[in-house]
PDB file of C-alpha atoms in Angstrom:
ATOM      1  CA  MET A   1      87.967 125.099  49.662  1.00  0.00           C
ATOM      2  CA  PHE A   2      90.546 122.423  51.029  1.00  0.00           C
ATOM      3  CA  GLU A   3      87.618 120.877  53.222  1.00  0.00           C
ATOM      4  CA  ARG A   4      85.643 120.389  50.267  1.00  0.00           C
ATOM      5  CA  PHE A   5      88.465 118.770  48.510  1.00  0.00           C
ATOM      6  CA  ALA A   6      89.149 116.554  51.236  1.00  0.00           C
ATOM      7  CA  LYS A   7      85.629 115.607  51.714  1.00  0.00           C
ATOM      8  CA  ALA A   8      85.582 114.527  47.948  1.00  0.00           C
ATOM      9  CA  LEU A   9      88.742 112.710  48.307  1.00  0.00           C
ATOM     10  CA  ASP A  10      87.602 110.729  51.222  1.00  0.00           C
ATOM     11  CA  GLU A  11      84.103 109.735  49.497  1.00  0.00           C
ATOM     12  CA  ASN A  12      86.067 108.875  46.430  1.00  0.00           C
ATOM     13  CA  MET A  13      88.556 106.455  48.521  1.00  0.00           C
ATOM     14  CA  ARG A  14      85.381 104.819  50.313  1.00  0.00           C
ATOM     15  CA  GLU A  15      83.594 104.180  47.197  1.00  0.00           C
ATOM     16  CA  ASN A  16      86.779 102.565  45.431  1.00  0.00           C
ATOM     17  CA  TYR A  17      87.326 100.600  48.885  1.00  0.00           C
ATOM     18  CA  GLU A  18      83.682  99.433  48.818  1.00  0.00           C
ATOM     19  CA  LYS A  19      83.887  98.452  45.088  1.00  0.00           C
ATOM     20  CA  GLY A  20      87.178  96.684  45.495  1.00  0.00           C
ATOM     21  CA  LEU A  21      85.889  94.844  48.622  1.00  0.00           C
ATOM     22  CA  HIS A  22      82.549  93.895  46.469  1.00  0.00           C
ATOM     23  CA  GLU A  23      84.809  92.544  43.545  1.00  0.00           C
ATOM     24  CA  GLY A  24      87.137  90.728  45.813  1.00  0.00           C
ATOM     25  CA  LEU A  25      84.406  88.894  47.444  1.00  0.00           C
ATOM     26  CA  GLU A  26      82.526  88.100  44.366  1.00  0.00           C
ATOM     27  CA  LYS A  27      85.645  86.725  42.890  1.00  0.00           C
ATOM     28  CA  GLY A  28      86.249  84.683  45.972  1.00  0.00           C
ATOM     29  CA  LEU A  29      82.784  83.109  46.138  1.00  0.00           C
ATOM     30  CA  GLN A  30      82.997  82.168  42.332  1.00  0.00           C
ATOM     31  CA  GLU A  31      86.367  80.404  42.623  1.00  0.00           C
ATOM     32  CA  GLY A  32      84.920  78.839  46.004  1.00  0.00           C
ATOM     33  CA  LEU A  33      81.888  77.530  43.862  1.00  0.00           C
ATOM     34  CA  TYR A  34      84.163  76.477  41.069  1.00  0.00           C
ATOM     35  CA  GLU A  35      86.337  74.162  43.438  1.00  0.00           C
ATOM     36  CA  GLY A  36      83.218  72.805  45.102  1.00  0.00           C
ATOM     37  CA  GLU A  37      81.911  71.945  41.473  1.00  0.00           C
ATOM     38  CA  LYS A  38      85.118  70.242  40.784  1.00  0.00           C
ATOM     39  CA  LYS A  39      84.998  68.254  43.927  1.00  0.00           C
ATOM     40  CA  VAL A  40      81.327  67.069  43.468  1.00  0.00           C
ATOM     41  CA  LEU A  41      82.363  66.000  39.866  1.00  0.00           C
ATOM     42  CA  LYS A  42      85.431  63.956  40.925  1.00  0.00           C
ATOM     43  CA  ASN A  43      83.283  62.205  43.577  1.00  0.00           C
ATOM     44  CA  LEU A  44      80.409  61.350  41.220  1.00  0.00           C
ATOM     45  CA  LEU A  45      82.875  60.160  38.762  1.00  0.00           C
ATOM     46  CA  LEU A  46      84.773  57.970  41.232  1.00  0.00           C
ATOM     47  CA  LYS A  47      81.502  56.440  42.154  1.00  0.00           C
ATOM     48  CA  LYS A  48      80.226  55.825  38.669  1.00  0.00           C
ATOM     49  CA  PHE A  49      83.527  54.546  37.091  1.00  0.00           C
ATOM     50  CA  GLY A  50      85.552  53.294  40.082  1.00  0.00           C
ATOM     51  CA  LYS A  51      89.382  53.134  39.906  1.00  0.00           C
ATOM     52  CA  LYS A  52      89.600  53.204  36.231  1.00  0.00           C
ATOM     53  CA  ILE A  53      88.729  56.700  35.951  1.00  0.00           C
ATOM     54  CA  THR A  54      91.639  57.685  38.290  1.00  0.00           C
ATOM     55  CA  PRO A  55      94.190  58.544  35.881  1.00  0.00           C
ATOM     56  CA  TYR A  56      91.924  61.240  34.278  1.00  0.00           C
ATOM     57  CA  ILE A  57      90.408  62.714  37.424  1.00  0.00           C
ATOM     58  CA  ASP A  58      93.153  65.681  37.886  1.00  0.00           C
ATOM     59  CA  ASN A  59      92.145  66.808  34.323  1.00  0.00           C
ATOM     60  CA  ILE A  60      88.825  68.255  35.905  1.00  0.00           C
ATOM     61  CA  ASP A  61      91.236  71.020  37.249  1.00  0.00           C
ATOM     62  CA  LYS A  62      91.742  71.860  33.522  1.00  0.00           C
ATOM     63  CA  LEU A  63      87.958  72.210  32.598  1.00  0.00           C
ATOM     64  CA  ASN A  64      85.842  75.149  32.351  1.00  0.00           C
ATOM     65  CA  ILE A  65      82.732  75.484  34.748  1.00  0.00           C
ATOM     66  CA  GLU A  66      80.353  74.816  31.847  1.00  0.00           C
ATOM     67  CA  THR A  67      82.080  71.610  30.872  1.00  0.00           C
ATOM     68  CA  ILE A  68      82.061  70.525  34.612  1.00  0.00           C
ATOM     69  CA  GLU A  69      78.311  71.262  34.850  1.00  0.00           C
ATOM     70  CA  TYR A  70      77.574  69.306  31.616  1.00  0.00           C
ATOM     71  CA  ILE A  71      79.280  66.139  32.922  1.00  0.00           C
ATOM     72  CA  THR A  72      77.523  66.530  36.316  1.00  0.00           C
ATOM     73  CA  GLU A  73      74.281  67.122  34.920  1.00  0.00           C
ATOM     74  CA  ASN A  74      74.551  64.282  32.504  1.00  0.00           C
ATOM     75  CA  ILE A  75      76.195  61.730  34.992  1.00  0.00           C
ATOM     76  CA  PHE A  76      73.427  59.374  34.246  1.00  0.00           C
ATOM     77  CA  GLY A  77      73.863  59.321  30.855  1.00  0.00           C
ATOM     78  CA  ILE A  78      77.363  60.029  29.955  1.00  0.00           C
ATOM     79  CA  ASN A  79      79.507  56.715  29.205  1.00  0.00           C
ATOM     80  CA  TYR A  80      83.245  56.188  30.138  1.00  0.00           C
ATOM     81  CA  GLU A  81      84.464  56.857  26.698  1.00  0.00           C
ATOM     82  CA  GLU A  82      82.624  60.081  26.385  1.00  0.00           C
ATOM     83  CA  THR A  83      83.851  61.193  30.044  1.00  0.00           C
ATOM     84  CA  VAL A  84      87.684  60.261  29.118  1.00  0.00           C
ATOM     85  CA  GLU A  85      87.535  62.168  25.959  1.00  0.00           C
ATOM     86  CA  ILE A  86      86.333  65.488  27.606  1.00  0.00           C
ATOM     87  CA  LEU A  87      88.645  64.844  30.520  1.00  0.00           C
ATOM     88  CA  ASN A  88      91.632  64.591  28.121  1.00  0.00           C
ATOM     89  CA  ARG A  89      91.018  67.840  26.293  1.00  0.00           C
ATOM     90  CA  LYS A  90      93.956  69.844  26.568  1.00  0.00           C
ATOM     91  CA  LYS A  91      92.572  73.535  26.298  1.00  0.00           C
ATOM     92  CA  LYS A  92      92.202  74.998  29.799  1.00  0.00           C
ATOM     93  CA  GLU A  93      89.267  77.294  29.654  1.00  0.00           C
ATOM     94  CA  LYS A  94      87.760  79.028  32.813  1.00  0.00           C
TER      95      LYS A  94
END
């Protein structure tokens, strides 16, 4: 009886470990992708608008991934004023 209990406990611990490991890796991957998207957007905006965008560049860290993707995907059509308006949004949404 004790052996079955120990075996069940061991299986449960292994399942929980694997689940936690998978979730941790997934979260790390998502965070890494998010950081990469922010870096690419910063570089694109600096190339497009030059030094005049510099005061707003750190505001990219406050944007959610959808907004970052929107700006990146529309980099050729978005103008300076619209970009600054988006970057000045106060709400941080990840």
